[in-house]
mmCIF file of C-alpha atoms in Angstrom:
data_model
loop_
_atom_site.group_PDB
_atom_site.id
_atom_site.type_symbol
_atom_site.label_atom_id
_atom_site.label_comp_id
_atom_site.label_asym_id
_atom_site.label_seq_id
_atom_site.Cartn_x
_atom_site.Cartn_y
_atom_site.Cartn_z
ATOM 1 C CA MET A 1 105.762 108.621 97.694
ATOM 2 C CA THR A 2 103.578 109.749 100.586
ATOM 3 C CA PRO A 3 100.157 108.143 101.165
ATOM 4 C CA TYR A 4 98.476 111.437 100.255
ATOM 5 C CA LEU A 5 100.195 111.588 96.849
ATOM 6 C CA PHE A 6 99.631 107.880 96.190
ATOM 7 C CA SER A 7 95.903 108.390 96.724
ATOM 8 C CA PHE A 8 95.905 110.408 93.472
ATOM 9 C CA LEU A 9 97.191 107.464 91.399
ATOM 10 C CA PHE A 10 94.005 105.403 91.202
ATOM 11 C CA PRO A 11 91.759 108.401 90.299
ATOM 12 C CA LEU A 12 94.322 109.415 87.651
ATOM 13 C CA LEU A 13 94.302 105.970 86.054
ATOM 14 C CA LEU A 14 90.523 105.730 86.298
ATOM 15 C CA LEU A 15 90.020 109.048 84.524
ATOM 16 C CA MET A 16 92.652 108.148 81.925
ATOM 17 C CA ALA A 17 90.788 104.919 81.147
ATOM 18 C CA ALA A 18 87.507 106.824 80.838
ATOM 19 C CA LEU A 19 89.052 109.423 78.515
ATOM 20 C CA GLN A 20 90.723 106.715 76.433
ATOM 21 C CA HIS A 21 87.413 104.984 75.776
ATOM 22 C CA THR A 22 85.595 108.275 75.223
ATOM 23 C CA SER A 23 88.219 109.407 72.704
ATOM 24 C CA ALA A 24 87.971 106.115 70.837
ATOM 25 C CA LEU A 25 84.180 106.325 70.851
ATOM 26 C CA ILE A 26 84.157 109.781 69.228
ATOM 27 C CA ARG A 27 87.023 108.757 66.934
ATOM 28 C CA LEU A 28 89.720 110.968 68.385
ATOM 29 C CA PRO A 29 93.347 109.738 68.637
ATOM 30 C CA SER A 30 93.576 107.607 71.761
ATOM 31 C CA LYS A 31 96.478 105.227 71.202
ATOM 32 C CA GLY A 32 100.197 105.864 71.127
ATOM 33 C CA VAL A 33 102.601 108.070 73.057
ATOM 34 C CA PHE A 34 101.319 111.553 72.226
ATOM 35 C CA PRO A 35 97.561 110.918 72.705
ATOM 36 C CA THR A 36 98.283 109.060 75.953
ATOM 37 C CA LEU A 37 100.465 111.931 77.175
ATOM 38 C CA VAL A 38 97.689 114.424 76.403
ATOM 39 C CA ILE A 39 95.130 112.241 78.185
ATOM 40 C CA ALA A 40 97.445 111.889 81.191
ATOM 41 C CA ILE A 41 97.986 115.660 81.455
ATOM 42 C CA MET A 42 94.265 116.368 81.113
ATOM 43 C CA SER A 43 93.449 113.759 83.751
ATOM 44 C CA ALA A 44 96.073 115.115 86.146
ATOM 45 C CA LEU A 45 94.720 118.657 85.813
ATOM 46 C CA ILE A 46 91.135 117.529 86.358
ATOM 47 C CA ILE A 47 91.853 115.499 89.490
ATOM 48 C CA CYS A 48 94.312 117.963 91.038
ATOM 49 C CA ILE A 49 92.633 121.371 90.619
ATOM 50 C CA PRO A 50 90.697 121.983 93.872
ATOM 51 C CA VAL A 51 86.937 122.318 93.708
ATOM 52 C CA SER A 52 85.423 123.844 96.841
ATOM 53 C CA GLY A 53 88.839 123.510 98.441
ATOM 54 C CA LEU A 54 89.221 119.775 97.753
ATOM 55 C CA PRO A 55 90.927 118.068 94.773
ATOM 56 C CA PRO A 56 88.464 115.796 92.929
ATOM 57 C CA ALA A 57 90.897 112.886 93.404
ATOM 58 C CA ARG A 58 90.108 112.963 97.104
ATOM 59 C CA TRP A 59 86.361 112.733 96.520
ATOM 60 C CA LEU A 60 86.668 108.977 95.981
ATOM 61 C CA ILE A 61 87.734 108.561 99.606
ATOM 62 C CA SER A 62 84.102 108.986 100.607
ATOM 63 C CA LEU A 63 83.291 105.888 98.524
ATOM 64 C CA ASN A 64 86.355 103.788 99.310
ATOM 65 C CA ALA A 65 89.044 104.851 101.756
ATOM 66 C CA ASN A 66 91.830 102.785 100.167
ATOM 67 C CA PHE A 67 92.119 101.250 96.717
ATOM 68 C CA SER A 68 94.171 98.068 96.929
ATOM 69 C CA ILE A 69 97.433 97.466 95.095
ATOM 70 C CA PRO A 70 95.983 94.662 92.888
ATOM 71 C CA LEU A 71 93.107 96.909 91.795
ATOM 72 C CA THR A 72 95.488 99.770 91.017
ATOM 73 C CA LEU A 73 97.745 97.496 88.952
ATOM 74 C CA LEU A 74 94.749 96.030 87.115
ATOM 75 C CA LEU A 75 93.725 99.519 86.100
ATOM 76 C CA LEU A 76 97.297 100.400 85.106
ATOM 77 C CA SER A 77 97.410 97.243 82.988
ATOM 78 C CA HIS A 78 94.160 98.249 81.293
ATOM 79 C CA VAL A 79 95.462 101.736 80.470
ATOM 80 C CA LEU A 80 98.730 100.369 79.054
ATOM 81 C CA LYS A 81 96.923 97.701 77.046
ATOM 82 C CA PHE A 82 94.597 100.288 75.502
ATOM 83 C CA ALA A 83 97.370 102.786 74.739
ATOM 84 C CA PHE A 84 100.264 100.576 73.674
ATOM 85 C CA ALA A 85 98.899 97.008 73.444
ATOM 86 C CA VAL A 86 101.163 96.131 76.376
ATOM 87 C CA HIS A 87 99.780 93.284 78.478
ATOM 88 C CA LEU A 88 101.126 94.019 81.937
ATOM 89 C CA LEU A 89 98.777 91.408 83.429
ATOM 90 C CA ASP A 90 97.861 88.553 81.135
ATOM 91 C CA ARG A 91 94.747 86.403 81.308
ATOM 92 C CA LYS A 92 96.227 83.955 83.808
ATOM 93 C CA ALA A 93 97.170 86.791 86.136
ATOM 94 C CA ARG A 94 93.702 88.351 85.897
ATOM 95 C CA HIS A 95 92.035 85.009 86.606
ATOM 96 C CA ALA A 96 94.291 84.472 89.629
ATOM 97 C CA CYS A 97 93.557 88.000 90.824
ATOM 98 C CA GLY A 98 89.826 87.441 90.475
ATOM 99 C CA LEU A 99 89.906 84.168 92.395
ATOM 100 C CA PHE A 100 92.069 85.711 95.116
ATOM 101 C CA ALA A 101 89.741 88.704 95.464
ATOM 102 C CA ILE A 102 86.607 86.552 95.709
ATOM 103 C CA LEU A 103 88.116 84.253 98.327
ATOM 104 C CA ALA A 104 89.618 87.124 100.316
ATOM 105 C CA GLY A 105 86.398 89.119 100.135
ATOM 106 C CA ALA A 106 84.276 86.130 101.145
ATOM 107 C CA GLY A 107 86.516 85.488 104.125
ATOM 108 C CA LEU A 108 87.039 89.087 105.189
ATOM 109 C CA TYR A 109 83.899 91.159 104.763
ATOM 110 C CA PRO A 110 81.135 88.919 106.218
ATOM 111 C CA MET A 111 83.297 88.229 109.271
ATOM 112 C CA ALA A 112 84.359 91.849 109.621
ATOM 113 C CA LEU A 113 80.670 92.822 109.688
ATOM 114 C CA GLY A 114 80.178 90.661 112.761
ATOM 115 C CA PHE A 115 78.585 87.514 111.372
ATOM 116 C CA THR A 116 81.076 85.508 113.417
ATOM 117 C CA ARG A 117 83.116 86.196 116.533
ATOM 118 C CA PHE A 118 86.373 85.857 114.602
ATOM 119 C CA ASP A 119 87.409 89.038 112.816
ATOM 120 C CA PRO A 120 90.216 88.346 110.309
ATOM 121 C CA TYR A 121 90.763 92.065 109.743
ATOM 122 C CA GLY A 122 92.738 92.108 112.988
ATOM 123 C CA ALA A 123 95.368 89.909 111.322
ATOM 124 C CA GLY A 124 96.266 92.840 109.106
ATOM 125 C CA TRP A 125 97.847 94.757 111.967
ATOM 126 C CA GLY A 126 101.517 93.828 112.085
ATOM 127 C CA PHE A 127 103.078 90.434 111.388
ATOM 128 C CA SER A 128 100.581 87.556 111.464
ATOM 129 C CA TRP A 129 99.385 84.455 109.648
ATOM 130 C CA LEU A 130 98.039 86.719 106.897
ATOM 131 C CA PHE A 131 101.522 87.886 105.981
ATOM 132 C CA VAL A 132 102.860 84.298 106.007
ATOM 133 C CA VAL A 133 100.027 82.976 103.827
ATOM 134 C CA THR A 134 100.407 85.876 101.383
ATOM 135 C CA LEU A 135 104.159 85.369 101.175
ATOM 136 C CA LEU A 136 103.794 81.639 100.497
ATOM 137 C CA LEU A 137 101.125 82.311 97.866
ATOM 138 C CA THR A 138 103.355 84.927 96.276
ATOM 139 C CA MET A 139 106.302 82.558 96.071
ATOM 140 C CA GLY A 140 104.104 79.781 94.657
ATOM 141 C CA LEU A 141 102.618 81.985 91.936
ATOM 142 C CA ILE A 142 105.999 83.370 90.937
ATOM 143 C CA THR A 143 107.385 79.822 90.726
ATOM 144 C CA LEU A 144 104.468 78.877 88.449
ATOM 145 C CA GLY A 145 105.138 81.905 86.267
ATOM 146 C CA ASN A 146 101.869 83.631 87.144
ATOM 147 C CA ARG A 147 102.264 87.412 87.082
ATOM 148 C CA PHE A 148 99.783 87.871 89.892
ATOM 149 C CA GLY A 149 102.577 86.684 92.160
ATOM 150 C CA VAL A 150 104.479 89.845 91.229
ATOM 151 C CA VAL A 151 101.364 91.864 92.050
ATOM 152 C CA LEU A 152 101.251 90.348 95.533
ATOM 153 C CA LEU A 153 104.972 90.991 95.926
ATOM 154 C CA ILE A 154 104.408 94.654 95.066
ATOM 155 C CA ALA A 155 101.561 94.727 97.604
ATOM 156 C CA ILE A 156 103.906 93.396 100.283
ATOM 157 C CA LEU A 157 106.543 95.994 99.416
ATOM 158 C CA ALA A 158 103.913 98.735 99.356
ATOM 159 C CA TYR A 159 102.761 97.677 102.819
ATOM 160 C CA ASN A 160 106.324 97.855 104.139
ATOM 161 C CA LEU A 161 106.680 101.333 102.628
ATOM 162 C CA ARG A 162 103.215 102.372 103.894
ATOM 163 C CA VAL A 163 102.139 103.890 100.571
ATOM 164 C CA LEU A 164 98.437 103.722 101.514
ATOM 165 C CA GLU A 165 96.823 105.818 104.207
ATOM 166 C CA SER A 166 95.807 102.587 105.926
ATOM 167 C CA SER A 167 98.316 100.635 107.994
ATOM 168 C CA ASN A 168 96.342 97.379 107.743
ATOM 169 C CA PHE A 169 97.753 94.767 105.368
ATOM 170 C CA TRP A 170 94.286 93.681 104.236
ATOM 171 C CA ASP A 171 93.707 97.081 102.617
ATOM 172 C CA TYR A 172 96.785 96.556 100.452
ATOM 173 C CA LEU A 173 95.489 93.192 99.233
ATOM 174 C CA VAL A 174 91.772 93.640 98.642
ATOM 175 C CA ASP A 175 88.999 96.222 98.658
ATOM 176 C CA PRO A 176 85.259 96.134 97.883
ATOM 177 C CA VAL A 177 85.729 97.532 94.358
ATOM 178 C CA LEU A 178 88.198 94.756 93.549
ATOM 179 C CA VAL A 179 85.754 92.136 94.832
ATOM 180 C CA ILE A 180 82.980 93.574 92.653
ATOM 181 C CA TRP A 181 85.306 93.506 89.631
ATOM 182 C CA ALA A 182 86.241 89.903 90.432
ATOM 183 C CA LEU A 183 82.596 88.812 90.602
ATOM 184 C CA ILE A 184 81.816 90.499 87.279
ATOM 185 C CA HIS A 185 84.962 88.982 85.773
ATOM 186 C CA ALA A 186 83.962 85.512 86.986
ATOM 187 C CA ILE A 187 80.478 85.869 85.475
ATOM 188 C CA ARG A 188 81.689 87.234 82.126
ATOM 189 C CA THR A 189 84.582 84.828 81.562
ATOM 190 C CA PRO A 190 82.514 81.752 80.526
ATOM 191 C CA PHE A 191 80.553 83.857 78.025
ATOM 192 C CA ARG A 192 83.752 85.278 76.559
ATOM 193 C CA LYS A 193 85.170 81.783 76.101
ATOM 194 C CA ARG A 194 81.959 80.673 74.423
ATOM 195 C CA ASN A 195 81.952 83.641 72.038
ATOM 196 C CA THR A 196 85.642 83.283 71.125
ATOM 197 C CA SER A 197 85.729 79.491 70.778
ATOM 198 C CA PRO A 198 86.157 78.257 67.166
ATOM 199 C CA PRO A 199 83.092 76.731 65.499
ATOM 200 C CA ALA A 200 82.790 72.982 65.559
ATOM 201 C CA PRO A 201 83.819 71.335 62.257
ATOM 202 C CA SER A 202 80.889 70.372 60.118
ATOM 203 C CA GLY A 203 80.366 66.742 59.249
ATOM 204 C CA GLN A 204 81.254 65.351 55.845
#
Protein backbone atom coordinates (compact mmCIF):
# COMPACT_ATOMS: atom_id res chain seq x y z
CA MET A 1 0.00 0.00 0.00
CA THR A 2 1.43 3.37 -1.01
CA PRO A 3 1.60 6.23 1.52
CA TYR A 4 -1.01 8.14 -0.49
CA LEU A 5 -3.53 5.29 -0.28
CA PHE A 6 -2.76 4.62 3.39
CA SER A 7 -3.57 8.24 4.18
CA PHE A 8 -7.21 7.42 3.34
CA LEU A 9 -7.44 4.73 6.05
CA PHE A 10 -7.69 6.96 9.12
CA PRO A 11 -10.33 9.30 7.58
CA LEU A 12 -12.31 6.22 6.49
CA LEU A 13 -12.30 4.75 10.00
CA LEU A 14 -13.07 8.13 11.56
CA LEU A 15 -16.10 8.66 9.33
CA MET A 16 -17.24 5.07 9.89
CA ALA A 17 -17.14 5.61 13.66
CA ALA A 18 -19.12 8.84 13.30
CA LEU A 19 -21.75 7.17 11.10
CA GLN A 20 -21.98 4.20 13.46
CA HIS A 21 -22.79 6.43 16.42
CA THR A 22 -25.13 8.61 14.36
CA SER A 23 -27.02 5.55 13.11
CA ALA A 24 -27.38 4.22 16.64
CA LEU A 25 -28.53 7.61 17.87
CA ILE A 26 -31.35 7.82 15.31
CA ARG A 27 -32.11 4.11 15.80
CA LEU A 28 -30.98 2.86 12.42
CA PRO A 29 -29.22 -0.53 12.07
CA SER A 30 -25.58 0.01 12.96
CA LYS A 31 -24.26 -3.35 14.13
CA GLY A 32 -23.52 -6.51 12.19
CA VAL A 33 -22.06 -7.31 8.79
CA PHE A 34 -24.56 -5.67 6.44
CA PRO A 35 -24.96 -2.32 8.27
CA THR A 36 -21.18 -2.09 8.70
CA LEU A 37 -20.67 -2.82 5.00
CA VAL A 38 -23.14 -0.08 4.07
CA ILE A 39 -21.44 2.36 6.44
CA ALA A 40 -18.03 1.45 5.01
CA ILE A 41 -19.18 2.00 1.41
CA MET A 42 -20.83 5.31 2.28
CA SER A 43 -17.71 6.47 4.12
CA ALA A 44 -15.43 5.45 1.25
CA LEU A 45 -17.55 7.37 -1.26
CA ILE A 46 -17.64 10.48 0.92
CA ILE A 47 -13.89 10.62 1.53
CA CYS A 48 -12.85 9.67 -2.01
CA ILE A 49 -15.08 11.81 -4.26
CA PRO A 50 -13.06 14.98 -5.01
CA VAL A 51 -14.41 18.31 -3.85
CA SER A 52 -12.75 21.29 -5.53
CA GLY A 53 -10.24 18.84 -6.98
CA LEU A 54 -9.21 17.32 -3.64
CA PRO A 55 -10.62 14.19 -1.91
CA PRO A 56 -12.00 15.07 1.55
CA ALA A 57 -9.71 12.41 3.06
CA ARG A 58 -6.75 14.62 2.22
CA TRP A 59 -8.24 17.63 4.00
CA LEU A 60 -7.09 16.23 7.34
CA ILE A 61 -3.47 16.65 6.26
CA SER A 62 -3.82 20.37 6.96
CA LEU A 63 -4.60 19.48 10.60
CA ASN A 64 -2.18 16.59 11.07
CA ALA A 65 0.27 15.47 8.42
CA ASN A 66 0.53 11.87 9.65
CA PHE A 67 -1.75 9.84 11.89
CA SER A 68 0.31 7.35 13.86
CA ILE A 69 -0.10 3.58 13.70
CA PRO A 70 -1.29 3.29 17.35
CA LEU A 71 -3.98 5.93 16.77
CA THR A 72 -5.14 4.21 13.58
CA LEU A 73 -5.36 0.83 15.33
CA LEU A 74 -7.21 2.37 18.28
CA LEU A 75 -9.80 3.71 15.88
CA LEU A 76 -10.00 0.38 14.05
CA SER A 77 -10.52 -1.35 17.40
CA HIS A 78 -13.33 1.08 18.23
CA VAL A 79 -15.09 0.44 14.90
CA LEU A 80 -14.83 -3.34 15.29
CA LYS A 81 -16.01 -3.21 18.90
CA PHE A 82 -19.06 -1.16 17.94
CA ALA A 83 -19.95 -3.30 14.92
CA PHE A 84 -19.15 -6.82 16.09
CA ALA A 85 -18.29 -6.58 19.81
CA VAL A 86 -14.74 -7.60 18.88
CA HIS A 87 -12.15 -6.22 21.30
CA LEU A 88 -9.06 -5.83 19.15
CA LEU A 89 -7.38 -3.79 21.90
CA ASP A 90 -8.47 -4.60 25.42
CA ARG A 91 -8.34 -2.31 28.44
CA LYS A 92 -4.75 -3.20 29.31
CA ALA A 93 -3.61 -2.40 25.79
CA ARG A 94 -5.45 0.94 25.79
CA HIS A 95 -3.95 1.88 29.15
CA ALA A 96 -0.46 0.99 27.90
CA CYS A 97 -1.07 2.97 24.73
CA GLY A 98 -2.21 5.99 26.72
CA LEU A 99 0.80 5.90 29.02
CA PHE A 100 3.16 5.47 26.06
CA ALA A 101 1.58 8.39 24.20
CA ILE A 102 1.77 10.73 27.20
CA LEU A 103 5.41 9.90 27.90
CA ALA A 104 6.40 10.07 24.23
CA GLY A 105 4.51 13.32 23.74
CA ALA A 106 5.99 14.88 26.87
CA GLY A 107 9.48 13.95 25.74
CA LEU A 108 9.09 14.79 22.06
CA TYR A 109 6.98 17.89 21.54
CA PRO A 110 8.36 20.37 24.13
CA MET A 111 11.91 19.54 23.04
CA ALA A 112 11.04 19.62 19.36
CA LEU A 113 9.65 23.14 19.86
CA GLY A 114 13.06 24.29 21.06
CA PHE A 115 12.67 24.37 24.83
CA THR A 116 15.98 22.51 25.08
CA ARG A 117 18.98 22.14 22.80
CA PHE A 118 18.38 18.40 22.44
CA ASP A 119 15.83 17.54 19.76
CA PRO A 120 14.74 13.88 20.05
CA TYR A 121 12.89 14.08 16.73
CA GLY A 122 16.26 13.66 15.01
CA ALA A 123 16.46 10.13 16.44
CA GLY A 124 13.60 9.15 14.17
CA TRP A 125 15.76 9.38 11.06
CA GLY A 126 17.29 5.97 10.46
CA PHE A 127 18.51 3.49 13.07
CA SER A 128 19.03 5.02 16.52
CA TRP A 129 18.37 4.59 20.22
CA LEU A 130 14.68 5.21 19.53
CA PHE A 131 14.41 2.05 17.46
CA VAL A 132 16.27 0.01 20.11
CA VAL A 133 14.10 1.31 22.97
CA THR A 134 10.91 0.69 20.98
CA LEU A 135 12.01 -2.83 20.08
CA LEU A 136 12.84 -3.69 23.69
CA LEU A 137 9.52 -2.23 24.86
CA THR A 138 7.71 -4.21 22.18
CA MET A 139 9.34 -7.46 23.22
CA GLY A 140 8.61 -6.77 26.90
CA LEU A 141 4.93 -6.03 26.30
CA ILE A 142 4.47 -9.08 24.10
CA THR A 143 6.12 -11.25 26.77
CA LEU A 144 3.70 -9.82 29.35
CA GLY A 145 0.77 -10.56 27.07
CA ASN A 146 -0.11 -6.90 26.52
CA ARG A 147 -1.59 -6.36 23.06
CA PHE A 148 -0.05 -2.92 22.77
CA GLY A 149 3.20 -4.76 22.11
CA VAL A 150 1.65 -6.04 18.89
CA VAL A 151 0.66 -2.48 18.04
CA LEU A 152 4.26 -1.34 18.41
CA LEU A 153 5.41 -4.30 16.34
CA ILE A 154 3.01 -3.26 13.57
CA ALA A 155 4.37 0.29 13.84
CA ILE A 156 7.90 -1.02 13.36
CA LEU A 157 6.85 -3.06 10.33
CA ALA A 158 4.93 -0.10 8.92
CA TYR A 159 8.04 2.06 9.28
CA ASN A 160 10.13 -0.50 7.41
CA LEU A 161 7.51 -0.58 4.65
CA ARG A 162 7.19 3.24 4.67
CA VAL A 163 3.38 3.21 4.70
CA LEU A 164 3.21 6.81 5.96
CA GLU A 165 4.23 9.84 3.94
CA SER A 166 6.75 10.64 6.67
CA SER A 167 10.05 8.79 6.85
CA ASN A 168 10.60 9.64 10.53
CA PHE A 169 10.00 6.80 12.99
CA TRP A 170 8.47 9.14 15.57
CA ASP A 171 5.51 9.82 13.26
CA TYR A 172 4.73 6.10 13.20
CA LEU A 173 4.67 5.93 17.00
CA VAL A 174 2.91 9.08 18.17
CA ASP A 175 1.08 12.16 16.93
CA PRO A 176 -0.63 15.12 18.64
CA VAL A 177 -4.12 13.62 18.25
CA LEU A 178 -2.98 10.44 20.00
CA VAL A 179 -1.51 12.48 22.85
CA ILE A 180 -4.77 14.39 23.26
CA TRP A 181 -6.70 11.10 23.32
CA ALA A 182 -4.28 9.73 25.91
CA LEU A 183 -4.73 12.75 28.19
CA ILE A 184 -8.52 12.50 27.95
CA HIS A 185 -8.31 8.75 28.55
CA ALA A 186 -6.13 9.28 31.63
CA ILE A 187 -8.59 11.82 33.05
CA ARG A 188 -11.70 9.73 32.37
CA THR A 189 -10.39 6.37 33.56
CA PRO A 190 -10.63 7.03 37.35
CA PHE A 191 -14.21 8.26 36.95
CA ARG A 192 -15.15 5.19 34.92
CA LYS A 193 -13.72 2.90 37.60
CA ARG A 194 -15.64 4.79 40.27
CA ASN A 195 -18.92 4.55 38.35
CA THR A 196 -18.51 0.84 37.54
CA SER A 197 -17.25 -0.30 40.95
CA PRO A 198 -19.76 -2.44 42.92
CA PRO A 199 -21.46 -0.78 45.89
CA ALA A 200 -19.97 -1.40 49.29
CA PRO A 201 -21.87 -4.04 51.31
CA SER A 202 -24.17 -2.56 53.88
CA GLY A 203 -23.60 -3.33 57.52
CA GLN A 204 -25.74 -5.83 59.40
